Amino acid sequence: LLRIAPAEREQRCTILELRTHLPVSYRVLNVDRPIFDIANTQLADMIGNRRVLVVADERVVDLYGAQLTSYFERHTTLAGIIAMAGNESEKHWGTVERICNGAIQSGLERSSVIVGIGGGIVMDTAGVAASLYRRGVDFLRVPTTLIGIVDVAVGIKHGFNFTGKKNALGTFYPPIGAVADRRFLKTLEGRHLRCGLAEILKLGIVREPQLFELIEDYGGELIATGFSEPSAVADEIILQAQTSMMEELECNLYEQDKRRLADFGHTISPTLEAATNYALHHGEAVAIDMLLSAAVAVVNGICAEPDFERIRRVYEGAGLPVYVESLTPDLVRTAFEETRRHRGGALNLVVPTRVGNATFVQDLTASQLRNALALMR
Amino acid sequence: LLRIAPAEREQRCTILELRTHLPVSYRVLNVDRPIFDIANTQLADMIGNRRVLVVADERVVDLYGAQLTSYFERHTTLAGIIAMAGNESEKHWGTVERICNGAIQSGLERSSVIVGIGGGIVMDTAGVAASLYRRGVDFLRVPTTLIGIVDVAVGIKHGFNFTGKKNALGTFYPPIGAVADRRFLKTLEGRHLRCGLAEILKLGIVREPQLFELIEDYGGELIATGFSEPSAVADEIILQAQTSMMEELECNLYEQDKRRLADFGHTISPTLEAATNYALHHGEAVAIDMLLSAAVAVVNGICAEPDFERIRRVYEGAGLPVYVESLTPDLVRTAFEETRRHRGGALNLVVPTRVGNATFVQDLTASQLRNALALMR
């Protein structure tokens, strides 16, 4: 503890300064055998014999309820399972409250664990509850969607929608980790697979040219086979995407630096999603945001048009949306204003300079925006 | 980012580990001139010219509303003032929601500041809102009660009551600091002053014999004069209490270690407060908890009876409660169970070994508890 000397003219005030740091570490594990196989302790080993409250997508409960109950009862002390719909409309305080109520009713202790099983919506909501209950209990994620596996589950952010604003409230709260099983993806709708692919493309475009090439070559096949074939490529893409995202996060985990490559595709998309009342899914909005950002780069002379076309061809191959009617100049302006409120006054629009590299743009004239929108169509 | 080698038998699973740390620092400043004096920039200097949302106790707004409006308008960009009642019954989600709504309506940015002005209840509730809004904006505390100045405002905890449980939900979220002005105490009710004195006594009994002696000698006079006379002693006691508490916190800010001297008086008190429906205030419940803990130490032969009597005499001199009807053996058992759920299975009841030193007790027989309760009366 430091006793700070006050300024000359304020001799009689006293100042104490506390300085410390919070060590943060967490693991992301990709299982090699089925995650809820009773003989596979890879998930259980992350928990130990502790009290567990499971928060799971209701479809996960339908499909795997009996299996996961047996698994957690065998390896941990299962306090309860709370099912929730994995829809954006369920991502509100009422659901957080329901989880916290369940935690209290099942006597969850401060040393207990909340396990969130599902896509981003389930994990985001359960994560808020875990970060608030008793001022924070351990939280473990089991992502069942591609976006969950490569994006949501490798970071520390949680949130819920409030007064029509996406993730208006939430926390930065490190989980103890994530355990991923790509077998879940076999039964995932194509639309959700594409959303995940958009987040992988994000990293490919701004920092991983090899990852981008893998998607160029195998994107269509992976989508068609539920990310099961070619199997080695699926594993490789997932591991590269997780590694790249975690490298990005590691040096700026709490986002003190507001210039973030990982924000590529995340400037216009939150406003766009909300404007469609979440008819457009997160990954789809991210895809459109990324393509517009790439078009902005072309219009500004930062990126060559062939690179833009190369990106658009990958979208077409994978069936990602390249445009949506709601994407008006007005909406983009509104999104920029909101973004500036969130990034210390700066826009920090991430735009590619070529595939695998990116920079930041701080402003856009009306005609540049118009031309970029025209280029997209 | 580390790629962890899996165990021999799990060759095909992949493990990534992210390791970093969050630097934490904050300042507690005791002003030497009136805090809202327009010429005194000690408070404003902690904020800079940023957008500010003030959350203040409604009595603070009644008494200082015009003055604090001028102050913040002059030195910062005042986005709004939200008044709330500083009663335990207002410390619920609805109030957090109201503050977050105010933040959205006033266009509060991620780089903006929420300033909580009031006692523990106001600062705890505003602190939760600050930690959730946009996943966290800067939070500055201006405590107006003694318990606020020496206890709440020097730590990083925020919380609200949920389903009848005190602080069942909340966050550990470092503020940017606190600015304290003991002039507020002149108009504080004696009852609230005594609550603050209980938290100071907490530190005196478990680790600061000199602080305890100062209260022995001046406690009555300080309570009678609203902590204004003797002036030098008031300053000294406040600074010693803040320093002692911050030293305790610094090495265990996130309470990873569940053996905390600062938990003295905080084992039975949350349950006791809730049982009286908060008719008993926090500091009063803490005082009773401390005296029972001291009695437990005497009954267990850990502390000599004269030390216990010395503590009780200080209570009598300061007008602190020494007993309350709700303190039954059943309530104590319930509180112990709840405490164990919160401290990793251990009770860690802090008890003094003498004035200025303490240890931990893990269990109590029914007869020891009965004898301790008898000793208190």
PDB file of C-alpha atoms in Angstrom, chain A residues 1 3-4 9-33 41-42 45 93 97 100-101 104 107-111 131-136 157-160 162-163 165 167-172 239 242-243 246-247 249-250 253-256 258 338 341-342 344, chain B residues 1 3-4 9-33 41-42 45 93 97 100-101 104 107-111 131-136 157-160 162-163 165 167-172 239 242-243 246-247 249-250 253-256 258 338 341-342 344:
ATOM      1  CA  LEU A   1       0.000   0.000   0.000  1.00  0.00           C
ATOM      2  CA  ARG A   3       0.927   6.617   0.871  1.00  0.00           C
ATOM      3  CA  ILE A   4       1.004   9.181  -1.955  1.00  0.00           C
ATOM      4  CA  ARG A   9      -0.785  23.229  -2.467  1.00  0.00           C
ATOM      5  CA  GLU A  10      -2.840  20.417  -0.896  1.00  0.00           C
ATOM      6  CA  GLN A  11      -0.612  19.523   1.992  1.00  0.00           C
ATOM      7  CA  ARG A  12      -3.329  18.346   4.310  1.00  0.00           C
ATOM      8  CA  CYS A  13      -5.142  15.867   2.115  1.00  0.00           C
ATOM      9  CA  THR A  14      -4.163  12.218   2.437  1.00  0.00           C
ATOM     10  CA  ILE A  15      -3.939   9.711  -0.422  1.00  0.00           C
ATOM     11  CA  LEU A  16      -3.631   5.941  -0.203  1.00  0.00           C
ATOM     12  CA  GLU A  17      -3.014   3.855  -3.300  1.00  0.00           C
ATOM     13  CA  LEU A  18      -3.588   0.122  -3.543  1.00  0.00           C
ATOM     14  CA  ARG A  19      -1.770  -1.748  -6.311  1.00  0.00           C
ATOM     15  CA  THR A  20      -2.051  -5.405  -7.120  1.00  0.00           C
ATOM     16  CA  HIS A  21      -3.002  -7.650 -10.002  1.00  0.00           C
ATOM     17  CA  LEU A  22      -5.423 -10.461 -10.677  1.00  0.00           C
ATOM     18  CA  PRO A  23      -3.776 -13.485 -12.289  1.00  0.00           C
ATOM     19  CA  VAL A  24      -5.986 -14.901 -15.055  1.00  0.00           C
ATOM     20  CA  SER A  25      -5.652 -18.256 -16.778  1.00  0.00           C
ATOM     21  CA  TYR A  26      -8.014 -20.614 -18.504  1.00  0.00           C
ATOM     22  CA  ARG A  27      -7.900 -23.608 -20.807  1.00  0.00           C
ATOM     23  CA  VAL A  28      -9.703 -24.518 -23.985  1.00  0.00           C
ATOM     24  CA  LEU A  29      -9.731 -28.265 -24.554  1.00  0.00           C
ATOM     25  CA  ASN A  30     -10.900 -30.053 -27.708  1.00  0.00           C
ATOM     26  CA  VAL A  31     -11.863 -33.580 -26.715  1.00  0.00           C
ATOM     27  CA  ASP A  32     -10.764 -36.582 -28.779  1.00  0.00           C
ATOM     28  CA  ARG A  33     -13.643 -38.840 -27.643  1.00  0.00           C
ATOM     29  CA  THR A  41     -13.071 -37.784 -18.028  1.00  0.00           C
ATOM     30  CA  GLN A  42     -11.728 -34.882 -20.099  1.00  0.00           C
ATOM     31  CA  ASP A  45     -11.242 -33.363 -14.957  1.00  0.00           C
ATOM     32  CA  TRP A  93     -32.335 -10.255 -17.173  1.00  0.00           C
ATOM     33  CA  GLU A  97     -32.575 -14.162 -12.580  1.00  0.00           C
ATOM     34  CA  CYS A 100     -29.554 -17.263 -10.021  1.00  0.00           C
ATOM     35  CA  ASN A 101     -32.745 -18.484  -8.374  1.00  0.00           C
ATOM     36  CA  ILE A 104     -29.853 -20.421  -4.591  1.00  0.00           C
ATOM     37  CA  GLY A 107     -27.628 -24.536  -2.480  1.00  0.00           C
ATOM     38  CA  LEU A 108     -24.828 -23.674  -4.878  1.00  0.00           C
ATOM     39  CA  GLU A 109     -21.698 -22.781  -2.936  1.00  0.00           C
ATOM     40  CA  ARG A 110     -19.030 -20.249  -3.712  1.00  0.00           C
ATOM     41  CA  SER A 111     -16.682 -23.124  -4.591  1.00  0.00           C
ATOM     42  CA  SER A 131     -20.167 -13.826 -12.551  1.00  0.00           C
ATOM     43  CA  LEU A 132     -22.875 -12.370 -10.262  1.00  0.00           C
ATOM     44  CA  TYR A 133     -23.877 -15.280  -8.019  1.00  0.00           C
ATOM     45  CA  ARG A 134     -22.025 -14.814  -4.691  1.00  0.00           C
ATOM     46  CA  ARG A 135     -19.982 -12.218  -6.620  1.00  0.00           C
ATOM     47  CA  GLY A 136     -18.687 -14.938  -8.900  1.00  0.00           C
ATOM     48  CA  LYS A 157     -17.128 -11.820 -22.133  1.00  0.00           C
ATOM     49  CA  HIS A 158     -20.702 -12.386 -21.032  1.00  0.00           C
ATOM     50  CA  GLY A 159     -23.766 -10.282 -21.611  1.00  0.00           C
ATOM     51  CA  PHE A 160     -27.464  -9.870 -22.078  1.00  0.00           C
ATOM     52  CA  PHE A 162     -31.318  -4.628 -22.274  1.00  0.00           C
ATOM     53  CA  THR A 163     -33.807  -2.034 -23.516  1.00  0.00           C
ATOM     54  CA  LYS A 165     -29.609  -2.983 -27.059  1.00  0.00           C
ATOM     55  CA  ASN A 167     -25.234  -6.962 -24.804  1.00  0.00           C
ATOM     56  CA  ALA A 168     -25.890  -3.559 -23.220  1.00  0.00           C
ATOM     57  CA  LEU A 169     -25.145  -5.157 -19.845  1.00  0.00           C
ATOM     58  CA  GLY A 170     -22.616  -7.841 -19.027  1.00  0.00           C
ATOM     59  CA  THR A 171     -19.262  -8.645 -17.497  1.00  0.00           C
ATOM     60  CA  PHE A 172     -15.661  -9.454 -18.276  1.00  0.00           C
ATOM     61  CA  LEU A 239      -7.506 -25.226 -33.612  1.00  0.00           C
ATOM     62  CA  GLN A 242      -9.039 -20.791 -31.433  1.00  0.00           C
ATOM     63  CA  THR A 243      -5.280 -20.187 -31.319  1.00  0.00           C
ATOM     64  CA  MET A 246      -6.716 -16.426 -28.022  1.00  0.00           C
ATOM     65  CA  GLU A 247      -3.454 -14.822 -29.191  1.00  0.00           C
ATOM     66  CA  LEU A 249      -7.145 -11.742 -26.625  1.00  0.00           C
ATOM     67  CA  GLU A 250      -4.138 -12.583 -24.478  1.00  0.00           C
ATOM     68  CA  LEU A 253      -8.109  -9.442 -22.523  1.00  0.00           C
ATOM     69  CA  TYR A 254     -10.020  -6.639 -20.825  1.00  0.00           C
ATOM     70  CA  GLU A 255     -10.043  -4.480 -23.969  1.00  0.00           C
ATOM     71  CA  GLN A 256      -8.168  -1.568 -22.450  1.00  0.00           C
ATOM     72  CA  LYS A 258      -9.721  -0.045 -28.106  1.00  0.00           C
ATOM     73  CA  GLU A 338     -22.796   3.875 -31.002  1.00  0.00           C
ATOM     74  CA  ARG A 341     -19.466   5.684 -27.558  1.00  0.00           C
ATOM     75  CA  HIS A 342     -17.989   2.242 -26.965  1.00  0.00           C
ATOM     76  CA  GLY A 344     -13.415   5.998 -26.344  1.00  0.00           C
TER      77      GLY A 344
ATOM     78  CA  LEU B   1      -0.530 -18.685 -25.387  1.00  0.00           C
ATOM     79  CA  ARG B   3      -0.203 -25.351 -26.253  1.00  0.00           C
ATOM     80  CA  ILE B   4      -0.439 -27.901 -23.445  1.00  0.00           C
ATOM     81  CA  ARG B   9      -3.582 -41.710 -22.964  1.00  0.00           C
ATOM     82  CA  GLU B  10      -5.300 -38.713 -24.580  1.00  0.00           C
ATOM     83  CA  GLN B  11      -2.920 -38.058 -27.419  1.00  0.00           C
ATOM     84  CA  ARG B  12      -5.431 -36.648 -29.821  1.00  0.00           C
ATOM     85  CA  CYS B  13      -7.082 -33.999 -27.697  1.00  0.00           C
ATOM     86  CA  THR B  14      -5.746 -30.444 -27.989  1.00  0.00           C
ATOM     87  CA  ILE B  15      -5.366 -27.986 -25.116  1.00  0.00           C
ATOM     88  CA  LEU B  16      -4.705 -24.244 -25.312  1.00  0.00           C
ATOM     89  CA  GLU B  17      -3.973 -22.223 -22.191  1.00  0.00           C
ATOM     90  CA  LEU B  18      -4.202 -18.455 -21.964  1.00  0.00           C
ATOM     91  CA  ARG B  19      -2.294 -16.774 -19.142  1.00  0.00           C
ATOM     92  CA  THR B  20      -2.261 -13.097 -18.340  1.00  0.00           C
ATOM     93  CA  HIS B  21      -3.073 -10.787 -15.479  1.00  0.00           C
ATOM     94  CA  LEU B  22      -5.229  -7.757 -14.863  1.00  0.00           C
ATOM     95  CA  PRO B  23      -3.347  -4.889 -13.201  1.00  0.00           C
ATOM     96  CA  VAL B  24      -5.491  -3.267 -10.507  1.00  0.00           C
ATOM     97  CA  SER B  25      -4.911   0.045  -8.766  1.00  0.00           C
ATOM     98  CA  TYR B  26      -7.091   2.614  -7.124  1.00  0.00           C
ATOM     99  CA  ARG B  27      -6.765   5.597  -4.811  1.00  0.00           C
ATOM    100  CA  VAL B  28      -8.545   6.686  -1.678  1.00  0.00           C
ATOM    101  CA  LEU B  29      -8.242  10.411  -1.115  1.00  0.00           C
ATOM    102  CA  ASN B  30      -9.311  12.293   1.996  1.00  0.00           C
ATOM    103  CA  VAL B  31      -9.918  15.902   0.988  1.00  0.00           C
ATOM    104  CA  ASP B  32      -8.602  18.784   3.082  1.00  0.00           C
ATOM    105  CA  ARG B  33     -11.220  21.295   1.860  1.00  0.00           C
ATOM    106  CA  THR B  41     -10.492  20.196  -7.710  1.00  0.00           C
ATOM    107  CA  GLN B  42      -9.462  17.192  -5.609  1.00  0.00           C
ATOM    108  CA  ASP B  45      -8.996  15.621 -10.715  1.00  0.00           C
ATOM    109  CA  TRP B  93     -32.224  -5.404  -9.113  1.00  0.00           C
ATOM    110  CA  GLU B  97     -31.960  -1.497 -13.720  1.00  0.00           C
ATOM    111  CA  CYS B 100     -28.592   1.318 -16.178  1.00  0.00           C
ATOM    112  CA  ASN B 101     -31.606   2.820 -17.910  1.00  0.00           C
ATOM    113  CA  ILE B 104     -28.440   4.471 -21.620  1.00  0.00           C
ATOM    114  CA  GLY B 107     -25.778   8.340 -23.656  1.00  0.00           C
ATOM    115  CA  LEU B 108     -23.140   7.241 -21.193  1.00  0.00           C
ATOM    116  CA  GLU B 109     -20.061   6.034 -23.038  1.00  0.00           C
ATOM    117  CA  ARG B 110     -17.653   3.278 -22.189  1.00  0.00           C
ATOM    118  CA  SER B 111     -15.087   5.907 -21.231  1.00  0.00           C
ATOM    119  CA  SER B 131     -19.643  -3.002 -13.401  1.00  0.00           C
ATOM    120  CA  LEU B 132     -22.419  -4.205 -15.760  1.00  0.00           C
ATOM    121  CA  TYR B 133     -23.072  -1.208 -18.032  1.00  0.00           C
ATOM    122  CA  ARG B 134     -21.178  -1.846 -21.286  1.00  0.00           C
ATOM    123  CA  ARG B 135     -19.459  -4.634 -19.322  1.00  0.00           C
ATOM    124  CA  GLY B 136     -17.972  -2.021 -17.015  1.00  0.00           C
ATOM    125  CA  LYS B 157     -17.089  -5.266  -3.735  1.00  0.00           C
ATOM    126  CA  HIS B 158     -20.562  -4.369  -4.938  1.00  0.00           C
ATOM    127  CA  GLY B 159     -23.814  -6.174  -4.429  1.00  0.00           C
ATOM    128  CA  PHE B 160     -27.549  -6.239  -4.074  1.00  0.00           C
ATOM    129  CA  PHE B 162     -31.884 -11.100  -3.985  1.00  0.00           C
ATOM    130  CA  THR B 163     -34.657 -13.434  -2.811  1.00  0.00           C
ATOM    131  CA  LYS B 165     -30.476 -12.882   0.843  1.00  0.00           C
ATOM    132  CA  ASN B 167     -25.676  -9.343  -1.300  1.00  0.00           C
ATOM    133  CA  ALA B 168     -26.603 -12.662  -2.908  1.00  0.00           C
ATOM    134  CA  LEU B 169     -25.616 -11.147  -6.255  1.00  0.00           C
ATOM    135  CA  GLY B 170     -22.828  -8.712  -7.000  1.00  0.00           C
ATOM    136  CA  THR B 171     -19.370  -8.236  -8.431  1.00  0.00           C
ATOM    137  CA  PHE B 172     -15.735  -7.769  -7.550  1.00  0.00           C
ATOM    138  CA  LEU B 239      -6.560   7.190   8.011  1.00  0.00           C
ATOM    139  CA  GLN B 242      -8.447   2.917   5.803  1.00  0.00           C
ATOM    140  CA  THR B 243      -4.763   1.958   5.775  1.00  0.00           C
ATOM    141  CA  MET B 246      -6.447  -1.654   2.441  1.00  0.00           C
ATOM    142  CA  GLU B 247      -3.396  -3.560   3.713  1.00  0.00           C
ATOM    143  CA  LEU B 249      -7.270  -6.291   1.040  1.00  0.00           C
ATOM    144  CA  GLU B 250      -4.135  -5.744  -1.012  1.00  0.00           C
ATOM    145  CA  LEU B 253      -8.337  -8.493  -3.088  1.00  0.00           C
ATOM    146  CA  TYR B 254     -10.460 -11.112  -4.851  1.00  0.00           C
ATOM    147  CA  GLU B 255     -10.774 -13.244  -1.685  1.00  0.00           C
ATOM    148  CA  GLN B 256      -9.131 -16.319  -3.165  1.00  0.00           C
ATOM    149  CA  LYS B 258     -10.993 -17.671   2.439  1.00  0.00           C
ATOM    150  CA  GLU B 338     -24.461 -20.319   4.958  1.00  0.00           C
ATOM    151  CA  ARG B 341     -21.203 -22.459   1.611  1.00  0.00           C
ATOM    152  CA  HIS B 342     -19.398 -19.171   1.064  1.00  0.00           C
ATOM    153  CA  GLY B 344     -15.180 -23.346   0.576  1.00  0.00           C
TER     154      GLY B 344
END
